[in-house]
Coordinates of C-alpha atoms in Angstrom, one line a residue:
Chain A
M1 CA 81.5 81.2 65.0
E2 CA 80.1 79.0 67.7
L3 CA 83.5 78.0 68.7
S4 CA 84.9 81.5 69.0
L5 CA 81.9 82.5 71.2
F6 CA 82.7 79.5 73.4
A7 CA 86.4 80.5 73.5
N8 CA 85.5 84.0 74.5
W9 CA 83.4 82.9 77.4
F10 CA 86.1 80.5 78.4
L11 CA 88.6 83.3 78.3
A12 CA 86.3 85.5 80.4
G13 CA 86.0 82.8 83.0
L14 CA 89.7 82.3 83.0
Q15 CA 90.3 86.1 83.5
T16 CA 87.9 86.0 86.5
L17 CA 89.6 83.0 88.0
L18 CA 93.0 84.7 87.5
L19 CA 91.8 87.8 89.4
I20 CA 90.4 85.7 92.2
A21 CA 93.5 83.6 92.4
L22 CA 95.9 86.5 92.3
A23 CA 94.1 88.5 94.9
P24 CA 95.8 87.0 98.0
L25 CA 99.2 87.4 96.2
L26 CA 98.5 91.2 95.9
L27 CA 97.9 91.4 99.6
G28 CA 101.1 89.4 100.2
W29 CA 103.0 91.8 98.0
I30 CA 101.6 94.9 99.8
R31 CA 102.5 93.4 103.2
A32 CA 106.0 92.5 102.0
C33 CA 106.5 96.1 100.8
K34 CA 105.3 97.5 104.1
A35 CA 107.5 95.1 106.0
M36 CA 110.5 96.2 104.0
L37 CA 109.7 99.8 104.5
H38 CA 109.4 99.2 108.3
N39 CA 112.8 97.4 108.2
H40 CA 111.3 94.0 109.0
S41 CA 112.1 90.9 107.1
P42 CA 108.9 90.3 105.1
A43 CA 106.8 87.2 105.3
S44 CA 106.6 85.0 102.3
L45 CA 104.4 86.3 99.4
W46 CA 102.4 83.1 99.7
Q47 CA 101.5 83.8 103.4
P48 CA 97.9 84.9 102.6
Y49 CA 97.3 81.6 100.7
R50 CA 98.6 79.7 103.8
D51 CA 96.3 81.7 106.0
L52 CA 93.3 80.9 103.8
R53 CA 94.2 77.2 103.8
K54 CA 94.4 77.3 107.5
F55 CA 91.0 78.9 107.8
F56 CA 89.4 76.4 105.5
R57 CA 90.7 73.5 107.5
K58 CA 89.5 74.8 110.8
E59 CA 86.2 74.1 112.5
V60 CA 83.4 76.6 112.1
V61 CA 82.1 77.9 115.4
V62 CA 78.7 79.7 115.2
A63 CA 77.3 81.6 118.0
D64 CA 74.1 80.4 119.7
G65 CA 71.0 82.1 118.3
A66 CA 72.7 83.1 115.1
S67 CA 70.3 82.9 112.2
W68 CA 70.7 81.6 108.7
L69 CA 71.8 85.1 107.7
F70 CA 75.0 84.7 109.7
R71 CA 75.8 81.4 107.9
A72 CA 74.8 82.7 104.4
T73 CA 76.7 86.0 104.5
P74 CA 80.2 84.7 103.8
Y75 CA 78.9 83.0 100.6
I76 CA 76.9 86.0 99.5
V77 CA 79.9 88.3 100.1
L78 CA 82.3 86.1 98.2
G79 CA 79.7 85.5 95.5
T80 CA 79.2 89.2 94.9
M81 CA 83.0 89.8 94.9
I82 CA 83.5 87.0 92.3
L83 CA 80.7 88.6 90.2
S84 CA 82.4 92.0 90.4
A85 CA 85.7 90.4 89.6
G86 CA 84.1 89.1 86.4
V87 CA 82.9 92.6 85.4
V88 CA 86.3 94.3 85.7
P89 CA 88.6 94.0 82.6
L90 CA 91.8 92.5 84.0
V91 CA 93.8 91.3 80.9
A92 CA 91.5 91.9 77.9
T93 CA 88.7 94.3 77.1
D94 CA 86.8 92.5 74.4
L95 CA 85.2 89.8 76.5
P96 CA 81.5 88.9 76.8
T97 CA 81.4 89.4 80.5
A98 CA 82.1 93.1 80.1
A99 CA 78.8 93.6 78.4
I100 CA 76.8 92.2 81.3
A101 CA 77.4 95.0 83.8
D102 CA 78.8 98.5 84.0
V103 CA 80.4 100.5 86.7
I104 CA 77.2 101.4 88.5
V105 CA 76.4 97.7 88.9
L106 CA 79.9 97.2 90.2
T107 CA 79.3 99.8 92.9
S108 CA 76.0 98.1 93.8
F109 CA 77.7 94.7 94.1
F110 CA 80.0 96.3 96.7
A111 CA 77.0 97.8 98.4
L112 CA 75.2 94.4 98.4
A113 CA 78.1 92.7 100.0
R114 CA 78.4 95.5 102.6
F115 CA 74.7 95.3 103.4
F116 CA 74.9 91.6 104.2
S117 CA 78.1 91.9 106.2
A118 CA 76.5 94.7 108.3
L119 CA 73.3 92.6 108.8
A120 CA 75.4 89.5 109.8
A121 CA 77.5 91.6 112.2
M122 CA 74.4 92.7 114.0
D123 CA 72.8 89.2 113.8
T124 CA 74.8 87.8 116.7
G125 CA 73.9 90.7 118.9
T126 CA 77.4 91.5 120.2
A127 CA 78.4 95.1 120.9
F128 CA 81.4 95.0 118.5
G129 CA 79.3 93.7 115.6
G130 CA 76.8 96.5 115.9
M131 CA 79.5 99.1 116.4
G132 CA 81.5 97.9 113.4
A133 CA 78.4 97.8 111.2
S134 CA 77.4 101.3 112.1
R135 CA 80.9 102.6 111.4
E136 CA 81.1 100.8 108.1
M137 CA 77.8 102.2 107.1
M138 CA 78.8 105.7 108.0
L139 CA 82.0 105.5 106.0
S140 CA 80.4 103.9 103.0
A141 CA 77.6 106.4 102.9
L142 CA 80.4 109.1 102.5
A143 CA 82.6 107.0 100.2
E144 CA 80.0 105.9 97.6
P145 CA 79.2 109.4 96.3
A146 CA 82.9 110.1 95.9
M147 CA 83.5 106.9 94.0
L148 CA 80.4 107.4 91.7
M149 CA 81.5 111.0 91.1
A150 CA 85.0 109.8 90.1
V151 CA 83.7 107.1 87.7
F152 CA 81.1 109.5 86.2
T153 CA 84.0 111.8 85.3
L154 CA 85.4 109.0 83.2
S155 CA 82.0 108.0 81.9
M156 CA 81.4 111.6 80.7
T157 CA 84.6 111.6 78.8
A158 CA 84.1 108.2 77.2
N159 CA 80.3 108.6 76.9
T160 CA 79.7 105.2 78.4
T161 CA 79.5 103.7 81.9
N162 CA 80.8 100.3 80.5
L163 CA 84.3 99.7 81.8
S164 CA 85.6 97.9 78.7
S165 CA 84.3 100.6 76.3
T166 CA 85.8 103.3 78.5
I167 CA 89.2 101.6 78.3
E168 CA 88.9 101.1 74.6
Y169 CA 88.0 104.8 74.1
L170 CA 91.0 105.9 76.2
L171 CA 93.3 103.7 74.2
Q172 CA 92.0 105.0 70.9
H173 CA 92.9 108.6 71.9
G174 CA 96.4 107.8 73.1
L175 CA 98.0 110.0 75.7
V176 CA 95.8 113.0 76.5
L177 CA 96.6 115.1 79.6
R178 CA 93.2 115.5 81.1
P179 CA 93.0 117.5 84.3
S180 CA 89.7 115.7 85.2
F181 CA 91.5 112.4 85.2
I182 CA 94.1 113.5 87.7
F183 CA 91.5 114.5 90.2
A184 CA 89.3 111.5 89.5
A185 CA 92.3 109.2 89.9
L186 CA 93.2 110.8 93.2
G187 CA 89.6 110.7 94.4
L188 CA 89.2 107.1 93.4
M189 CA 92.4 106.1 95.2
M190 CA 91.3 107.7 98.4
V191 CA 87.9 106.0 98.2
A192 CA 89.6 102.7 97.5
I193 CA 91.8 103.1 100.6
A194 CA 88.7 103.9 102.7
E195 CA 86.6 101.1 101.2
T196 CA 89.2 98.4 101.5
G197 CA 89.9 99.2 105.1
R198 CA 93.5 100.4 104.8
I199 CA 95.3 103.0 107.0
P200 CA 94.2 106.4 107.5
I201 CA 90.7 105.0 107.8
D202 CA 91.1 101.5 109.2
N203 CA 94.1 99.5 110.2
P204 CA 93.9 96.0 108.6
S205 CA 96.4 94.5 111.0
T206 CA 95.0 95.3 114.4
H207 CA 92.2 94.2 116.6
L208 CA 92.2 97.2 118.9
E209 CA 88.6 97.6 119.8
L210 CA 88.4 101.4 119.7
T211 CA 89.7 101.8 116.2
M212 CA 88.6 98.8 114.1
V213 CA 85.9 99.0 111.6
H214 CA 86.0 96.1 109.2
E215 CA 87.5 93.7 111.8
A216 CA 84.8 94.5 114.3
M217 CA 82.2 93.4 111.8
I218 CA 83.7 90.0 111.2
L219 CA 84.8 89.3 114.8
E220 CA 82.3 86.5 115.3
Y221 CA 83.4 84.6 112.3
S222 CA 85.7 81.6 112.4
G223 CA 87.1 78.8 110.3
R224 CA 85.7 78.5 106.8
H225 CA 83.4 81.5 107.1
L226 CA 86.3 83.7 108.1
G227 CA 88.4 82.4 105.2
L228 CA 85.6 83.2 102.7
I229 CA 85.2 86.7 104.0
E230 CA 89.0 87.4 104.1
W231 CA 89.3 86.1 100.6
A232 CA 86.4 88.3 99.5
H233 CA 88.1 91.3 101.1
Q234 CA 91.3 90.5 99.2
I235 CA 89.3 90.3 95.9
K236 CA 87.8 93.7 96.7
L237 CA 91.3 95.2 97.1
M238 CA 92.3 93.6 93.9
V239 CA 89.2 94.9 92.0
Y240 CA 89.9 98.4 93.2
G241 CA 93.6 98.1 92.2
V242 CA 92.7 96.8 88.7
L243 CA 90.1 99.5 88.3
I244 CA 92.6 102.2 89.1
A245 CA 95.4 100.6 87.1
N246 CA 93.4 99.9 83.9
L247 CA 91.2 103.0 83.8
F248 CA 93.9 105.6 84.4
I249 CA 96.9 103.8 82.8
P250 CA 95.1 101.6 80.2
W251 CA 98.1 100.8 78.1
G252 CA 99.1 97.2 77.8
I253 CA 95.6 95.7 78.2
A254 CA 94.7 93.3 75.4
T255 CA 92.1 94.7 72.9
T256 CA 92.4 91.7 70.6
L257 CA 92.3 88.1 71.8
T258 CA 95.5 86.9 70.3
P259 CA 97.9 84.9 72.5
E260 CA 100.6 87.6 72.3
A261 CA 98.3 90.4 73.2
L262 CA 96.9 88.4 76.1
G263 CA 100.5 87.6 77.3
I264 CA 101.4 91.3 77.2
G265 CA 98.1 92.0 79.0
V266 CA 98.9 89.7 81.9
L267 CA 102.5 91.1 82.2
A268 CA 101.2 94.7 82.1
I269 CA 98.6 94.2 84.8
I270 CA 101.0 92.4 87.0
G271 CA 103.5 95.3 86.6
K272 CA 100.9 97.9 87.2
L273 CA 99.6 96.2 90.3
M274 CA 103.1 95.8 91.7
I275 CA 103.7 99.5 91.3
L276 CA 100.3 100.3 92.9
G277 CA 101.2 98.0 95.8
V278 CA 104.4 99.9 96.4
V279 CA 102.5 103.2 96.3
L280 CA 100.0 101.9 98.7
A281 CA 102.7 100.6 101.1
I282 CA 104.5 104.0 101.0
Y283 CA 101.2 105.8 101.6
E284 CA 100.3 103.6 104.5
T285 CA 103.8 103.9 106.1
T286 CA 103.9 107.7 105.9
L287 CA 100.4 108.3 107.3
A288 CA 99.0 107.6 110.7
K289 CA 95.5 106.3 111.3
L290 CA 92.9 109.0 111.6
R291 CA 90.5 109.2 114.4
L292 CA 87.1 107.9 113.3
F293 CA 85.6 111.3 113.6
R294 CA 88.2 112.7 111.3
A295 CA 87.3 110.1 108.6
P296 CA 84.4 112.2 107.3
D297 CA 86.9 115.0 106.6
Y298 CA 89.1 112.5 104.6
L299 CA 86.1 111.3 102.6
S300 CA 84.8 114.7 102.0
F301 CA 88.2 115.6 100.6
A302 CA 87.9 112.6 98.3
F303 CA 84.5 113.8 97.3
L304 CA 85.8 117.3 96.7
L305 CA 88.6 115.9 94.4
S306 CA 86.1 113.8 92.4
L307 CA 83.8 116.8 92.2
L308 CA 86.7 119.0 91.0
G309 CA 87.4 116.3 88.4
M310 CA 83.9 116.5 87.2
L311 CA 83.9 120.3 87.1
S312 CA 87.2 120.5 85.3
H313 CA 85.8 118.1 82.7
V314 CA 82.8 120.3 82.2
I315 CA 84.7 123.6 82.3
L316 CA 87.9 122.8 80.6
E317 CA 87.6 119.8 78.4
V318 CA 84.4 120.3 76.4
G319 CA 82.7 123.4 74.8
Chain B
M1 CA 86.6 122.1 71.3
N2 CA 87.7 118.7 72.4
I3 CA 90.8 118.4 74.6
A4 CA 91.9 115.3 72.7
N5 CA 92.4 117.4 69.5
L6 CA 94.9 119.8 71.2
S7 CA 98.6 119.5 71.4
H8 CA 100.2 118.2 74.7
Y9 CA 101.4 121.7 75.5
E10 CA 97.9 123.1 75.4
Q11 CA 96.6 120.1 77.4
A12 CA 99.4 120.9 79.9
I13 CA 98.0 124.4 80.3
F14 CA 94.6 123.0 81.2
V15 CA 96.2 120.6 83.7
L16 CA 98.1 123.4 85.3
S17 CA 95.1 125.7 85.5
A18 CA 93.2 122.9 87.2
L19 CA 96.0 122.5 89.6
V20 CA 96.0 126.2 90.4
L21 CA 92.3 125.9 91.1
Y22 CA 93.1 123.0 93.4
T23 CA 95.6 125.0 95.3
S24 CA 92.9 127.6 95.9
F25 CA 90.7 124.8 97.4
S26 CA 93.5 123.5 99.6
M27 CA 94.2 127.0 100.8
L28 CA 90.6 127.2 101.9
A29 CA 91.0 124.0 103.9
Q30 CA 94.4 124.7 105.4
S31 CA 94.5 125.7 109.0
R32 CA 98.2 126.1 109.6
L33 CA 99.7 129.4 108.7
F34 CA 103.0 128.0 107.4
N35 CA 101.3 125.5 105.2
L36 CA 99.0 128.2 103.9
I37 CA 101.9 130.3 102.8
N38 CA 103.6 127.2 101.2
I39 CA 100.5 126.5 99.2
F40 CA 100.3 130.1 98.2
A41 CA 104.0 129.8 97.0
W42 CA 103.0 126.7 95.0
Q43 CA 100.1 128.6 93.4
G44 CA 102.6 131.2 92.3
T45 CA 104.9 128.6 90.9
L46 CA 102.2 126.9 88.9
L47 CA 101.0 130.3 87.6
G48 CA 104.5 131.1 86.6
I49 CA 104.9 127.8 84.7
T50 CA 101.4 128.4 83.1
A51 CA 102.5 131.8 82.0
A52 CA 105.7 130.5 80.4
L53 CA 103.7 127.8 78.6
V54 CA 101.1 130.3 77.3
A55 CA 104.1 132.4 76.1
F56 CA 105.4 129.4 74.3
I57 CA 102.3 128.3 72.5
S58 CA 101.0 131.8 71.7
N59 CA 104.4 133.2 70.6
Q60 CA 104.3 136.2 72.9
P61 CA 107.8 136.7 74.2
H62 CA 106.8 139.5 76.6
L63 CA 104.9 136.8 78.6
Y64 CA 108.2 135.2 79.5
I65 CA 109.0 138.3 81.5
S66 CA 105.7 138.2 83.4
A67 CA 106.3 134.5 84.0
L68 CA 109.7 135.2 85.5
L69 CA 108.3 138.1 87.5
T70 CA 105.5 135.8 88.9
L71 CA 108.0 133.1 89.8
V72 CA 110.3 135.5 91.6
L73 CA 107.7 137.6 93.3
K74 CA 104.9 135.2 94.1
A75 CA 106.6 131.9 94.3
W76 CA 109.7 133.2 96.2
L77 CA 109.9 136.8 97.5
I78 CA 106.4 137.4 99.0
P79 CA 106.1 133.9 100.6
W80 CA 109.6 134.4 102.0
M81 CA 108.6 137.8 103.5
L82 CA 105.3 136.4 104.9
R83 CA 107.2 133.4 106.4
K84 CA 109.7 135.8 108.0
Q85 CA 106.9 137.9 109.5
V86 CA 105.2 134.8 110.8
M87 CA 108.4 133.8 112.5
R88 CA 109.0 137.2 114.0
L89 CA 105.4 137.3 115.3
K90 CA 106.0 133.8 116.7
L91 CA 102.9 132.4 114.9
Q92 CA 104.5 129.4 113.3
R93 CA 102.7 126.9 115.5
E94 CA 99.4 128.7 115.4
I95 CA 96.5 126.6 114.1
E96 CA 93.4 128.5 113.1
T97 CA 90.2 126.7 113.9
L98 CA 88.1 126.5 110.8
A99 CA 84.4 126.6 111.7
T100 CA 83.0 124.5 108.9
P101 CA 85.7 123.2 106.6
T102 CA 83.4 120.9 104.6
L103 CA 80.7 123.5 104.2
T104 CA 83.4 126.0 103.1
S105 CA 84.7 123.7 100.4
L106 CA 81.2 123.0 99.1
A107 CA 80.6 126.7 99.0
G108 CA 83.8 126.9 97.0
V109 CA 82.4 124.4 94.5
G110 CA 79.3 126.5 94.3
L111 CA 81.5 129.5 93.5
V112 CA 83.3 127.5 90.7
I113 CA 79.9 126.6 89.1
F114 CA 78.8 130.2 89.5
S115 CA 81.9 131.6 87.8
Y116 CA 81.5 129.0 85.0
Y117 CA 78.0 130.3 84.4
I118 CA 79.2 134.0 84.5
A119 CA 82.1 133.3 82.2
L120 CA 80.1 131.5 79.5
P121 CA 79.3 134.7 77.5
I122 CA 82.8 135.9 77.8
K123 CA 84.1 132.6 76.5
S124 CA 82.0 132.7 73.4
L125 CA 83.5 136.1 72.5
S126 CA 87.1 134.9 72.7
N127 CA 88.7 132.5 70.3
S128 CA 92.0 131.9 72.1
I129 CA 92.9 128.4 73.0
T130 CA 92.9 129.1 76.7
R131 CA 89.4 130.6 76.7
N132 CA 88.0 127.7 78.8
T133 CA 90.2 128.7 81.7
I134 CA 88.6 132.2 82.0
S135 CA 86.0 130.8 84.4
E136 CA 88.7 129.1 86.4
S137 CA 90.5 132.4 86.9
L138 CA 87.3 134.1 88.0
A139 CA 86.8 131.2 90.4
I140 CA 90.3 131.7 91.8
V141 CA 89.4 135.3 92.6
L142 CA 86.1 134.3 94.2
L143 CA 87.7 131.5 96.2
A144 CA 90.4 133.9 97.5
M145 CA 87.6 136.2 98.6
L146 CA 85.9 133.3 100.4
L147 CA 89.2 132.6 102.1
I148 CA 89.3 136.2 103.4
I149 CA 85.7 135.9 104.6
T150 CA 86.2 132.7 106.5
R151 CA 89.4 133.7 108.2
R152 CA 89.9 135.9 111.2
Q153 CA 93.7 135.8 111.2
A154 CA 95.3 138.9 109.6
V155 CA 98.1 136.9 108.0
S156 CA 95.7 134.4 106.3
Q157 CA 93.6 137.4 105.1
V158 CA 96.7 138.9 103.5
V159 CA 97.4 135.5 101.8
G160 CA 93.8 135.6 100.5
F161 CA 94.4 139.2 99.2
M162 CA 97.5 138.1 97.4
A163 CA 95.6 135.1 95.9
I164 CA 93.1 137.5 94.5
E165 CA 95.9 139.2 92.6
N166 CA 97.0 135.7 91.4
G167 CA 93.5 135.1 90.0
L168 CA 93.5 138.5 88.3
F169 CA 96.9 137.8 86.7
F170 CA 95.6 134.5 85.6
A171 CA 92.5 136.1 84.1
A172 CA 94.6 138.6 82.1
L173 CA 96.9 135.8 81.0
V174 CA 94.3 133.5 79.6
S175 CA 91.8 135.9 78.2
T176 CA 94.1 138.4 76.4
Y177 CA 97.5 136.9 76.8
G178 CA 98.6 139.2 79.5
M179 CA 98.2 142.9 80.2
P180 CA 100.6 145.5 78.6
M181 CA 104.0 145.2 80.1
I182 CA 104.0 148.5 81.9
V183 CA 100.7 147.7 83.7
E184 CA 102.0 144.3 84.7
L185 CA 105.2 145.7 86.1
G186 CA 103.2 148.3 88.0
I187 CA 100.9 145.7 89.6
A188 CA 103.9 143.5 90.5
F189 CA 105.5 146.3 92.4
D190 CA 102.2 147.3 93.9
V191 CA 101.8 143.8 95.3
L192 CA 105.4 143.9 96.6
V193 CA 104.8 147.2 98.3
A194 CA 101.5 145.9 99.7
A195 CA 103.4 142.9 101.2
V196 CA 105.9 145.2 102.9
L197 CA 103.1 147.5 104.2
F198 CA 101.1 144.5 105.5
G199 CA 104.2 143.5 107.4
V200 CA 104.3 146.9 109.2
F201 CA 100.6 146.7 109.7
F202 CA 100.9 143.3 111.4
F203 CA 103.3 144.7 114.0
E204 CA 101.1 147.8 114.5
M205 CA 98.1 145.6 115.1
R206 CA 100.0 143.4 117.4
S207 CA 101.2 146.2 119.5
S208 CA 97.8 148.0 119.8
I209 CA 95.4 145.1 120.3
D210 CA 97.9 142.3 121.3
S211 CA 96.5 139.9 118.7
L212 CA 96.2 139.3 115.0
D213 CA 92.6 138.3 115.2
V214 CA 90.7 140.9 113.2
D215 CA 87.5 140.2 115.0
Q216 CA 88.9 142.0 118.0
M217 CA 89.1 145.2 116.0
N218 CA 85.3 145.4 116.1
R219 CA 85.5 146.5 119.7
L220 CA 86.7 149.9 120.7
H221 CA 89.9 149.7 122.7
E222 CA 89.2 152.7 125.0
V223 CA 85.7 151.7 125.8
D224 CA 86.7 148.2 126.9
K225 CA 89.4 149.5 129.2
R226 CA 86.9 151.1 131.5

């Protein structure tokens, strides 16, 4: 009994480490898909790892007058992202970490990281930092209700906000065509795109001052600090990807902790994330970046979709 | 009634009805005339498929005819006529400025909740499988009315009028498995005639006030001339 408890915690830690370690690979895969769609020859899938190694080797330059907040923020951001990586069921559902926190805590982890990045961006007193922080806050204020509405739709179906229990509930019922899930999935995808700073809302591969949101906030960071923040950002993308993949297509995830089930779980999540990466690459290639003042329209559309999901749950699926 | 206990065909009806409701919302937000007509055609297509599915699960063969009628008229013929009229009026590049798109969609959500509340007693009287979608059909009617209210362009208002008819057809379909065949045929031809008449009306309006903006009809033409 003692031993199995220990083994469960060990597996949970291993799952978290796997998510953190795979996060740069997902970004590399998305970039490779995009490059192929643009008719470029793609960079190696390991390029994000090389970038991170480069950042960690470089010297850290901190602006004069930057307070402790500026130095502490990269660690806080990465820490909250690692915690949220621990909460999300990647390979198996029946792990002790799942009981620690539910999806509302997950959202607040993201909010905490965002709060500190915005403070650190304003800490150095540059114009770009403040601008990026204010933009990020505007976008997140609109994105968060949409995300919560989408996950509440799931929670109302499964009668729990716990992610593992939700996935187990969905697996028990098999394939059910729920209209609410279609809307919630679309809403959550749009929120994920906005929150992880991808195209229509933010372009991850540019430093053009008029358009950047996330990059403007971290403009003052260098070396190790930048590496930590970049990594945290990749983990965030991965967490959203896993959330969408495992909540809406839960099949394949391990519900028991046997080696075979875990093996299938690993293969399943890798397959699902590869497909999601292709979808995201196609989406980003076909769309142009929106003007910042059009972003509220995009996010209110995401909110409308999530709201429709909730309404169709109440109207169509119960009673 | 839990959706997990129903068969996949019945679940598909719910999914389709939710998608029909979604097309109503996207019509509200669409500012290009051509896209508006395309979404209207999609709504007709989804309605036709829903009708065929309802015919299949409820064993009502006459519904196949109304499904076919819906597909031909509302998914193909009327959108085609509207598109042709838009081309002849040279409005294909026209973009209508929507005053408050977000507010309009939120008002739409309010209408959906309102129609849910209104349809609750009707739902409890019915024991058909599709009874949950009655409130959606009412919502489609109300959303189409909202579309007419928020638009000033005559063509968009006509699309809204046709969407009202879609909602009524949907209501009849899900509450009583369709109206008697003769009524349904009559309505279908009424709608077709209306589409033709509206086409004539567009040209009349264009030649007399030189615009399709219905707000300009508030003023008296003769008075302004002086």
